Tab-separated table of C-alpha atoms in Angstrom:
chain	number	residue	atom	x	y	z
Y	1	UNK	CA	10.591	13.212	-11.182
Y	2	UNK	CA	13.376	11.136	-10.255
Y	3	UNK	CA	12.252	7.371	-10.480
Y	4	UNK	CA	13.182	5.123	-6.780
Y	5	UNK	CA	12.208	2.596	-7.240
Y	6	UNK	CA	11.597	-0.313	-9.977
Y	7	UNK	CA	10.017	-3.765	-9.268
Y	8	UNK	CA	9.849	-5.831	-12.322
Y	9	UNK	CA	8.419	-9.272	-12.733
Y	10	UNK	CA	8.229	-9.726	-9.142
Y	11	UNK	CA	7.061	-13.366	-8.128
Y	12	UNK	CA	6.630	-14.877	-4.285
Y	13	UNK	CA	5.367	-18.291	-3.324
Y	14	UNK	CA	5.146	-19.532	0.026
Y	15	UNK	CA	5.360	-23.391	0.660
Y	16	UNK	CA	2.724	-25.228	2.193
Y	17	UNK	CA	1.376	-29.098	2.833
Y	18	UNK	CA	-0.484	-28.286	0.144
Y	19	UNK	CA	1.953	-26.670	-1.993
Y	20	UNK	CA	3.177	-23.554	-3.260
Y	21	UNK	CA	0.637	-20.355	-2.518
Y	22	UNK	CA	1.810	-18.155	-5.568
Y	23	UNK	CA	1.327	-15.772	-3.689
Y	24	UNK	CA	2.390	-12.105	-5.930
Y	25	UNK	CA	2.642	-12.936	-9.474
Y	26	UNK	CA	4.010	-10.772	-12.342
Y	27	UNK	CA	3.960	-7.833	-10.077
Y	28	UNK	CA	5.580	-4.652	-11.643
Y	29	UNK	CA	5.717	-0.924	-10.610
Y	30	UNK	CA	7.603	2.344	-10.928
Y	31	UNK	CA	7.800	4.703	-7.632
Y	32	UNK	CA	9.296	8.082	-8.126
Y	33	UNK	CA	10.890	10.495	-5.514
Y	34	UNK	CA	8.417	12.731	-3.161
Y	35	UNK	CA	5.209	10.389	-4.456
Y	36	UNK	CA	2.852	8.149	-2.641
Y	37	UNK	CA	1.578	5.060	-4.680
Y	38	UNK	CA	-1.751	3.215	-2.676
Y	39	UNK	CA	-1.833	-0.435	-3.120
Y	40	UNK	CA	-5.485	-1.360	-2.923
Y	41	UNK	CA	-7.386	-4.583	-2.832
Y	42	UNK	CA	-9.465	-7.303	-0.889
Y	43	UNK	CA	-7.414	-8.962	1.845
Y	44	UNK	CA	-4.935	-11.866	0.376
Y	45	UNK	CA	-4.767	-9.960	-2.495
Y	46	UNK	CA	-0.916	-9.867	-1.942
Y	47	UNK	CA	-0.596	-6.439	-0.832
Y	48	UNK	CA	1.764	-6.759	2.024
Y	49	UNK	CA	3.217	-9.707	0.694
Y	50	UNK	CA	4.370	-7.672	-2.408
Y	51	UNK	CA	5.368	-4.577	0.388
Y	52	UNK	CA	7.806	-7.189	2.479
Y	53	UNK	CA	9.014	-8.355	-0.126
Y	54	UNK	CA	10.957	-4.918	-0.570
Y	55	UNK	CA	12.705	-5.392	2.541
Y	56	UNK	CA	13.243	-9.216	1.721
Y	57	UNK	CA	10.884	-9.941	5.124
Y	58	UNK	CA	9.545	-12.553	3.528
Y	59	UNK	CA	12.668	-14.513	1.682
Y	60	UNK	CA	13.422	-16.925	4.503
Y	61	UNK	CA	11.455	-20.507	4.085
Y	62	UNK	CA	8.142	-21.113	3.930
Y	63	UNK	CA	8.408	-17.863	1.865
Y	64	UNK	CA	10.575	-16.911	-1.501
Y	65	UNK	CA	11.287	-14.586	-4.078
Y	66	UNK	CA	11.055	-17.290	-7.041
Y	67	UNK	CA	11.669	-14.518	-9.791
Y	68	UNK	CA	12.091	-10.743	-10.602
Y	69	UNK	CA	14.322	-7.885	-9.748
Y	70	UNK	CA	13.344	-4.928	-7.127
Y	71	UNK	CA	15.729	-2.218	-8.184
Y	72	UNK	CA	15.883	0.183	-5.370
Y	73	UNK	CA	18.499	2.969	-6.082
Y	74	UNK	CA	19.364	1.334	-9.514
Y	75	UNK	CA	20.776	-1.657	-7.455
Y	76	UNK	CA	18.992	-4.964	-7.304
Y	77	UNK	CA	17.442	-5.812	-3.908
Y	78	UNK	CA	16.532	-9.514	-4.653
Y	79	UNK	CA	20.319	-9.960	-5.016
Y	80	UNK	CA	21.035	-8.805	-1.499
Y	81	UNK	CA	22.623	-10.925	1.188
Y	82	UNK	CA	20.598	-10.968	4.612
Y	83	UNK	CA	24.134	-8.920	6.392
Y	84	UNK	CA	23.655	-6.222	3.159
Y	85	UNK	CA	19.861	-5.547	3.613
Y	86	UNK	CA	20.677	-4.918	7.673
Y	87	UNK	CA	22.062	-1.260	6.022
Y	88	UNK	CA	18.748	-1.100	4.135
Y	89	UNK	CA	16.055	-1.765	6.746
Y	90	UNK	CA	15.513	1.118	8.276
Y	91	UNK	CA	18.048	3.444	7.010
Y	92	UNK	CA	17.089	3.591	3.198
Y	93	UNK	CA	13.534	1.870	3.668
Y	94	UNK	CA	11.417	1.955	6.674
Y	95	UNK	CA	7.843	0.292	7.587
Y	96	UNK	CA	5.159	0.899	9.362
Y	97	UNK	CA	3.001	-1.752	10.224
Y	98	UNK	CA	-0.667	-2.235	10.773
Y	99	UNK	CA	-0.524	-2.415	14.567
Y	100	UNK	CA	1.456	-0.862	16.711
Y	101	UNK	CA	1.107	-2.523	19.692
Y	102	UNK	CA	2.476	-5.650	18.326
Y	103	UNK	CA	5.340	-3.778	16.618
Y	104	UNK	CA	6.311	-2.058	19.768
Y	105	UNK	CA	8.588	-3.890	22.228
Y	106	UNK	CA	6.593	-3.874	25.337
Y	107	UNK	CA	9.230	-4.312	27.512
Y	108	UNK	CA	11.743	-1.273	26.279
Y	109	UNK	CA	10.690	2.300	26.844
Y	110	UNK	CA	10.152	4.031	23.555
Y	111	UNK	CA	12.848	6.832	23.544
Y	112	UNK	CA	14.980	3.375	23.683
Y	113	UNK	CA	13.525	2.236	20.427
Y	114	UNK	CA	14.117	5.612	18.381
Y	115	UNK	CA	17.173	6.309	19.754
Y	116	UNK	CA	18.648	2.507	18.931
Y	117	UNK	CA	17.849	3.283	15.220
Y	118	UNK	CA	19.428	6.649	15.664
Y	119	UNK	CA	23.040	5.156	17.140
Y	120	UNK	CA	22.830	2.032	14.160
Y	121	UNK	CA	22.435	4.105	11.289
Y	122	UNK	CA	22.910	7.138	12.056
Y	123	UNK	CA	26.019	7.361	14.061
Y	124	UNK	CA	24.246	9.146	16.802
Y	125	UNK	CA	25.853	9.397	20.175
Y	126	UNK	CA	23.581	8.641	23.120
Y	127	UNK	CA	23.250	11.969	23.988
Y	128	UNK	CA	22.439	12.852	20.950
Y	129	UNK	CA	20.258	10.299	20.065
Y	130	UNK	CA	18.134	10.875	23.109
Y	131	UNK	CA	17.600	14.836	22.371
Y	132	UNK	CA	16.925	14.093	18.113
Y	133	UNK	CA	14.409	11.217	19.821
Y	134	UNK	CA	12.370	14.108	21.684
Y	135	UNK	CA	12.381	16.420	18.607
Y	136	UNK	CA	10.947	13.433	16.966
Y	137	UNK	CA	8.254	12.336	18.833
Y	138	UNK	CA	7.563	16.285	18.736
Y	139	UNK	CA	7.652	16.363	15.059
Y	140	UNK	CA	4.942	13.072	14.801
Y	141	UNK	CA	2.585	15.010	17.597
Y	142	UNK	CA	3.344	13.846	20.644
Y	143	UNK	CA	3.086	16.329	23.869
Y	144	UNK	CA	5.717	16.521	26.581
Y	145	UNK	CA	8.246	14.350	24.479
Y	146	UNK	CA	10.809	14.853	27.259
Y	147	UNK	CA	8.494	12.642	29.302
Y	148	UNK	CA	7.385	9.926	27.182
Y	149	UNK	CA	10.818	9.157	25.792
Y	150	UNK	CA	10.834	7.437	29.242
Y	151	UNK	CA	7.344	5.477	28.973
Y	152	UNK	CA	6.559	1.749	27.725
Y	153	UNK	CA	4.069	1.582	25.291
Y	154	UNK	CA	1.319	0.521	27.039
Y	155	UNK	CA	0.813	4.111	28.234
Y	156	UNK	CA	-0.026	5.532	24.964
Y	157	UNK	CA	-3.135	5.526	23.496
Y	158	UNK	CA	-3.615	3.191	19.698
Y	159	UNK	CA	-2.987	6.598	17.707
Y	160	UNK	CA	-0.198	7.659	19.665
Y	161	UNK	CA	1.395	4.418	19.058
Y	162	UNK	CA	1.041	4.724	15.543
Y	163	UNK	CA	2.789	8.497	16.299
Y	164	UNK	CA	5.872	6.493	17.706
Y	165	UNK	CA	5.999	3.914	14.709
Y	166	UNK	CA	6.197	6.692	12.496
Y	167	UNK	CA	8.600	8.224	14.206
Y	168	UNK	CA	10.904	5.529	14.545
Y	169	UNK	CA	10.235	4.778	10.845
Y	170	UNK	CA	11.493	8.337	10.229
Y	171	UNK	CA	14.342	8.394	12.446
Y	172	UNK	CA	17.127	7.259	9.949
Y	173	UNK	CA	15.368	9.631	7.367
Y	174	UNK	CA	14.837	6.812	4.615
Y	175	UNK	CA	13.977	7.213	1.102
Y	176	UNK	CA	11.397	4.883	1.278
Y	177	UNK	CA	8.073	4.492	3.428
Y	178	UNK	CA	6.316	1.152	3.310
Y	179	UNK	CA	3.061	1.685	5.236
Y	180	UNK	CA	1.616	-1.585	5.518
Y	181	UNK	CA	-2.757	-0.393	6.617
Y	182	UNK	CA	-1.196	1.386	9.432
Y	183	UNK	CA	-4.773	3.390	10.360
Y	184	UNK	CA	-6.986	0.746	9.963
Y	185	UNK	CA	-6.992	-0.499	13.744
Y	186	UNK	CA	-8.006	3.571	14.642
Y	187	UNK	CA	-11.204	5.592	14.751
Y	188	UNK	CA	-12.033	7.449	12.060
Y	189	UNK	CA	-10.814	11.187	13.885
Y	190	UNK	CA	-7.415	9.965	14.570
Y	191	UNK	CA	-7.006	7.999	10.839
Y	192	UNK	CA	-7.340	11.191	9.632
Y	193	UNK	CA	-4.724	12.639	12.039
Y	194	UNK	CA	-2.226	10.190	10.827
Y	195	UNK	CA	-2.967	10.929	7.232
Y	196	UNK	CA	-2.372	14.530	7.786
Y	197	UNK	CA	0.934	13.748	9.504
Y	198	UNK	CA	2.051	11.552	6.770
Y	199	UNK	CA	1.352	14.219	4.387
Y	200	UNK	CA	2.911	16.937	6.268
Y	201	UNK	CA	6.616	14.628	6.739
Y	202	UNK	CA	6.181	13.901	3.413
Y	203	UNK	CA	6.401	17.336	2.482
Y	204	UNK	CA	9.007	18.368	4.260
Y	205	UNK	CA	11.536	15.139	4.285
Y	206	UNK	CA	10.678	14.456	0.241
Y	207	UNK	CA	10.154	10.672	1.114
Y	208	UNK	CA	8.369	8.338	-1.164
Y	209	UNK	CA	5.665	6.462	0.011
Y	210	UNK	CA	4.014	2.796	-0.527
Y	211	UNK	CA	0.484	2.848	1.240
Y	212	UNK	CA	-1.063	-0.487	1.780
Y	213	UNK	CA	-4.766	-0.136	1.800
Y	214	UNK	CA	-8.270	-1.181	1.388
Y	215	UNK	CA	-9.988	1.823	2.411
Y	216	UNK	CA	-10.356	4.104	-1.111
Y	217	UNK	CA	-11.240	7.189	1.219
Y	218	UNK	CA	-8.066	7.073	2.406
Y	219	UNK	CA	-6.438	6.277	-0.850
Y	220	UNK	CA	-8.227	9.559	-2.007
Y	221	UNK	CA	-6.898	11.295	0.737
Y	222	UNK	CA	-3.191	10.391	0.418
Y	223	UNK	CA	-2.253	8.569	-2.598
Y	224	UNK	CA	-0.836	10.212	-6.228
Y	225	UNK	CA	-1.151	6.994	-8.233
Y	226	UNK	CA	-2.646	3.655	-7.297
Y	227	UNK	CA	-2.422	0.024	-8.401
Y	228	UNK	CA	-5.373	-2.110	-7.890
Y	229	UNK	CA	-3.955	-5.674	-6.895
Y	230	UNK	CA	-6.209	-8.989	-7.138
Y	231	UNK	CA	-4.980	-12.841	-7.256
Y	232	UNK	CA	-1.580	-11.426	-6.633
Y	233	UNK	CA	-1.702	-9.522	-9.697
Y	234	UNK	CA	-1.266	-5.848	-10.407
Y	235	UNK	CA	-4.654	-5.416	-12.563
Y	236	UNK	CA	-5.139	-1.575	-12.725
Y	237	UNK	CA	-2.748	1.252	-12.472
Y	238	UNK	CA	-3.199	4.863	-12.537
Y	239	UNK	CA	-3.198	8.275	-11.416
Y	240	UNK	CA	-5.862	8.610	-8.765
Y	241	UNK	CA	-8.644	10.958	-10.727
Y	242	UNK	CA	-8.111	8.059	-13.409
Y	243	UNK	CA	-8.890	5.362	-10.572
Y	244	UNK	CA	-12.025	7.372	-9.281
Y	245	UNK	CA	-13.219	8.777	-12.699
Y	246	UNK	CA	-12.274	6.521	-15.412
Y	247	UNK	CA	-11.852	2.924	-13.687
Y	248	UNK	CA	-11.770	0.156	-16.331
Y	249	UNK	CA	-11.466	-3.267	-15.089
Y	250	UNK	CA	-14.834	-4.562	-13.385
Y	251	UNK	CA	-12.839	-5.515	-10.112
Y	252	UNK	CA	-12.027	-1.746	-9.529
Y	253	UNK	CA	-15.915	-0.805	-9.923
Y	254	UNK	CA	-16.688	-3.763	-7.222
Y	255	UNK	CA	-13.972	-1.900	-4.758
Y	256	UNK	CA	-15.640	1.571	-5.580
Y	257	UNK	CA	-19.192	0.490	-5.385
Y	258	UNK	CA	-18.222	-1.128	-2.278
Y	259	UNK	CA	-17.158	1.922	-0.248
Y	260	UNK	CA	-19.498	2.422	2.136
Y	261	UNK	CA	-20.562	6.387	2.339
Y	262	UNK	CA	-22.864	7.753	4.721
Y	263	UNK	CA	-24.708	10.136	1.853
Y	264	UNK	CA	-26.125	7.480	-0.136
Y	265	UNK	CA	-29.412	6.334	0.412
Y	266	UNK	CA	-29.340	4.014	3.750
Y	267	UNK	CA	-32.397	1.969	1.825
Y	268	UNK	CA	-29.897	1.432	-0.762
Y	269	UNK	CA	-28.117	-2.074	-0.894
Y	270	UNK	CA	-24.013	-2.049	0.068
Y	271	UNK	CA	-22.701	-3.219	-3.632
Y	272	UNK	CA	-20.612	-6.449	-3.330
Y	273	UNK	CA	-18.173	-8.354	-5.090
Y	274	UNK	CA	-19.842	-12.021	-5.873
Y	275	UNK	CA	-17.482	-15.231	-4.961
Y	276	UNK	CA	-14.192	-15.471	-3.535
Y	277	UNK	CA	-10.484	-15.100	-4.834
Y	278	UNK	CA	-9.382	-18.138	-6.171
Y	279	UNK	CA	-6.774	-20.476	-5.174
Y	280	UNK	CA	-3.404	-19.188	-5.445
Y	281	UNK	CA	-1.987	-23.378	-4.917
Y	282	UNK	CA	-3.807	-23.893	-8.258
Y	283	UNK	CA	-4.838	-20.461	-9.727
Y	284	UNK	CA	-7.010	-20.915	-12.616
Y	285	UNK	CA	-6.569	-20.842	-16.412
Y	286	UNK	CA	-6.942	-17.554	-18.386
Y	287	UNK	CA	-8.406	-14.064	-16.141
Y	288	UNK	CA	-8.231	-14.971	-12.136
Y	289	UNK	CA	-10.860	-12.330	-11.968
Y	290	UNK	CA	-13.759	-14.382	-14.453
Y	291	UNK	CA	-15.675	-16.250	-12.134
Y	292	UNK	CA	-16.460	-13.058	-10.116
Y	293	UNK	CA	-16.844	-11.106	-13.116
Y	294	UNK	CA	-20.414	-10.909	-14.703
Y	295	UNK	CA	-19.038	-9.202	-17.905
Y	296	UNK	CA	-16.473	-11.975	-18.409
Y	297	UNK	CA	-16.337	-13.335	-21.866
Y	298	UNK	CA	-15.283	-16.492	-23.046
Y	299	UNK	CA	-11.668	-16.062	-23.680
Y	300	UNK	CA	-11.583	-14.867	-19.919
Y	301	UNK	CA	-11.472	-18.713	-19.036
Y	302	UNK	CA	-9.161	-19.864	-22.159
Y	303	UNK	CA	-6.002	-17.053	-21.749
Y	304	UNK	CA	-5.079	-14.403	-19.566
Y	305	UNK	CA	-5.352	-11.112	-20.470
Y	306	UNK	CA	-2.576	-8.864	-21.595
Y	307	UNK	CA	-2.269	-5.152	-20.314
Y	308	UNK	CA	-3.488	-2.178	-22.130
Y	309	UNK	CA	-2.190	0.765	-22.092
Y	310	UNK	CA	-5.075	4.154	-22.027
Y	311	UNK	CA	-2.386	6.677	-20.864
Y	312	UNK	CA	0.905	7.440	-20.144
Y	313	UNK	CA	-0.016	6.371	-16.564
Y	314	UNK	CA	-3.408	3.974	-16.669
Y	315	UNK	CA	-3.081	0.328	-17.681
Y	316	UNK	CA	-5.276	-2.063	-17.234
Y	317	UNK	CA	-5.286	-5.862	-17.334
Y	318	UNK	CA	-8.543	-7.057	-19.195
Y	319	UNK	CA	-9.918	-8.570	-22.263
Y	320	UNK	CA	-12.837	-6.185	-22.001
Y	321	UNK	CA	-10.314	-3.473	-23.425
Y	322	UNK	CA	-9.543	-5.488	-26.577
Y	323	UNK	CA	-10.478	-3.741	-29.855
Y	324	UNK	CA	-13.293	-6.811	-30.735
Y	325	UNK	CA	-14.689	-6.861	-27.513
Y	326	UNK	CA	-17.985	-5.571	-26.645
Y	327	UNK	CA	-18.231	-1.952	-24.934
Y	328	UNK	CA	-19.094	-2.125	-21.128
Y	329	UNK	CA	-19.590	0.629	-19.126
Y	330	UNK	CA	-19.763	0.473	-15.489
Y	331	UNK	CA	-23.455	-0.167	-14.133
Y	332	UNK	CA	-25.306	2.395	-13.123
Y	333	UNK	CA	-25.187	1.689	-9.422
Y	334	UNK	CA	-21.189	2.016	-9.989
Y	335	UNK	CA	-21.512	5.291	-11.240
Y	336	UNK	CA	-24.007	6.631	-8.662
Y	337	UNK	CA	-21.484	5.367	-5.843
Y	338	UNK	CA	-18.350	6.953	-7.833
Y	339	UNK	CA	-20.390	10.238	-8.383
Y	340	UNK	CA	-20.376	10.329	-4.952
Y	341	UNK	CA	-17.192	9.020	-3.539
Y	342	UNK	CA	-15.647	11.882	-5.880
Y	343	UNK	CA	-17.789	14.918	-4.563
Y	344	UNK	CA	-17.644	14.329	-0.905
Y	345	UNK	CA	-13.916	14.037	-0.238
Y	346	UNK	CA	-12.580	17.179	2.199
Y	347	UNK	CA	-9.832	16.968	0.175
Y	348	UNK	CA	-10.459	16.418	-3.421
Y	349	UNK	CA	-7.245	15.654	-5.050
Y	350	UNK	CA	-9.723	15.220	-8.718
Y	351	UNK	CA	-10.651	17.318	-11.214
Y	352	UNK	CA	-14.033	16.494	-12.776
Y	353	UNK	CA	-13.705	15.530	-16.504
């Protein structure tokens, strides 16, 4: 596969009173054509942060790229003036964000807000814009389009407006999809309407997709490869059978024992993931992850861990992988709540080891 998209190094703070939240840190991935990479983790983990930051959203004070390179295309996005990444947004890489209704304009009609992407980057007259508008809103699910191209957006329903978000994302048929949690805010029936339908574009229009998530159901669902973010850091990577079946780094069992599932035994305890993140004004010396992590060792709070490499696509950022360290497997309650995370999915996307 062709590779998109490159983001190396990739550090944002954001000034406060307080100081500077460093708020991604050392963040690098590879996204290829056609795939969909989930980004996974508790919230302030610097998912989204690390997802604006592709469309520079986030490089106007109190926040900053402070070092890195995003190399979208083989060109350099971080170098970008704000007038050059107007030709970006939207036409090369699109977003959907995690709700609609604040996304929307209220006060245009929505065939307005498709068909305005449509005439900017698309050269669309407004005749044409107006009838590739209806074959849109057809295409994302949406019944009588030739009516609701002339309704505001308080007269759809949450999932529909999620429909027209994608659809506008889609207009300009970009490259890129940046969904930024965009079925968290719906009922479980229509999430997994909107995970089919992202599937099903994806398909057909080859696009490459970012999913921001915390939801590993729907990572399992959608994603091809996934990076496991904590602290602002990228601390797992791989394929999604090596997330699910052979996670390494103790954070990604506390996500996976986590997941709530309705087959386990309802006297059984919900696993959780002891303390809080640390503070990203100040984070600490060595692992971020070792005061949360009952198999940290005592380097964990001297120097932070390198990454190791398992496969061509699984790394992992932990000392616990260092040839002298002592061999830890995941608890047992882990494995019981992976075991069945893995064998209940509609769609298993997995093949058992």
């Amino acid at each position: 596969m062709k590779k998109l998209l490159e983001v190396k190094d990739l550090h944002v703070s954001f000034q406060t009173y307080g100081g500077d939240v460093q708020a991604v840190r050392g963040v690098s991935f590879d996204l290829y054509t056609g795939e969909t990479l989930a980004i996974v983790g508790e919230s302030g983990s610097g998912k989204s942060v690390t997802a604006q930051s592709l469309l520079k959203l986030i490089s106007i004070p109190p926040g900053r790229i402070t070092k890195g390179q995003i190399l979208f295309g083989g060109n350099d996005i971080v170098a970008k003036t704000e007038k050059q990444m107007e030709s970006i947004r939207g036409k090369e890489i699109s977003m959907i964000f995690q709700d609609p209704m604040t996304s929307l304009n209220p006060t245009m009609k929505v065939g307005k807000q498709i068909t305005e992407v449509l005439i900017k980057h698309q050269n669309f007259s407004k005749t044409a814009a107006k009838e590739r508008a209806v074959e849109l809103l057809m295409q994302v699910g949406i019944s009588m389009p030739e009516k609701r191209i002339n309704q505001y957006p308080h007269e759809f329903s949450g999932g529909m407006r999620q429909r027209v978000m994608i659809a506008i994302a889609l207009a300009a048929n970009p490259k890129l999809l940046i969904a930024d949690e965009p079925t968290t805010a719906l009922d479980v029936t229509i999430q997994a309407q909107i995970l089919e339908l992202l599937k099903v574009l994806q398909a057909k229009m080859n696009t490459s997709i970012i999913f921001i998530t915390h939801d590993f159901g729907v990572v399992a669902k959608i994603a091809d490869r996934v990076a496991v973010m904590y602290a602002g850091q990228i601390i797992e990577t791989g394929t999604v059978d090596e997330i699910f079946y052979d996670p390494r780094h103790p954070y990604t069992w506390g996500l996976l024992a986590s997941t709530p599932r309705l087959d386990i035994d309802e006297k059984a305890d919900l696993a959780a993931i002891p303390g809080a993140p640390p503070d990203l004004i100040n984070p600490p010396k060595g692992d971020v992850f070792a005061a949360r992590n009952e198999y940290a060792l005592a380097i964990d709070f001297e120097e932070e861990p390198p990454i190791y490499q398992l496969s061509e696509t699984h790394f992992v950022r932990t000392w616990l992988l260092h040839p002298n360290a002592p061999k830890v497997d995941p608890p047992e309650s882990v494995k019981k709540r992976m075991r069945s995370l893995s064998s209940t999915f509609e769609e298993p996307v997995l093949v058992e080891r």
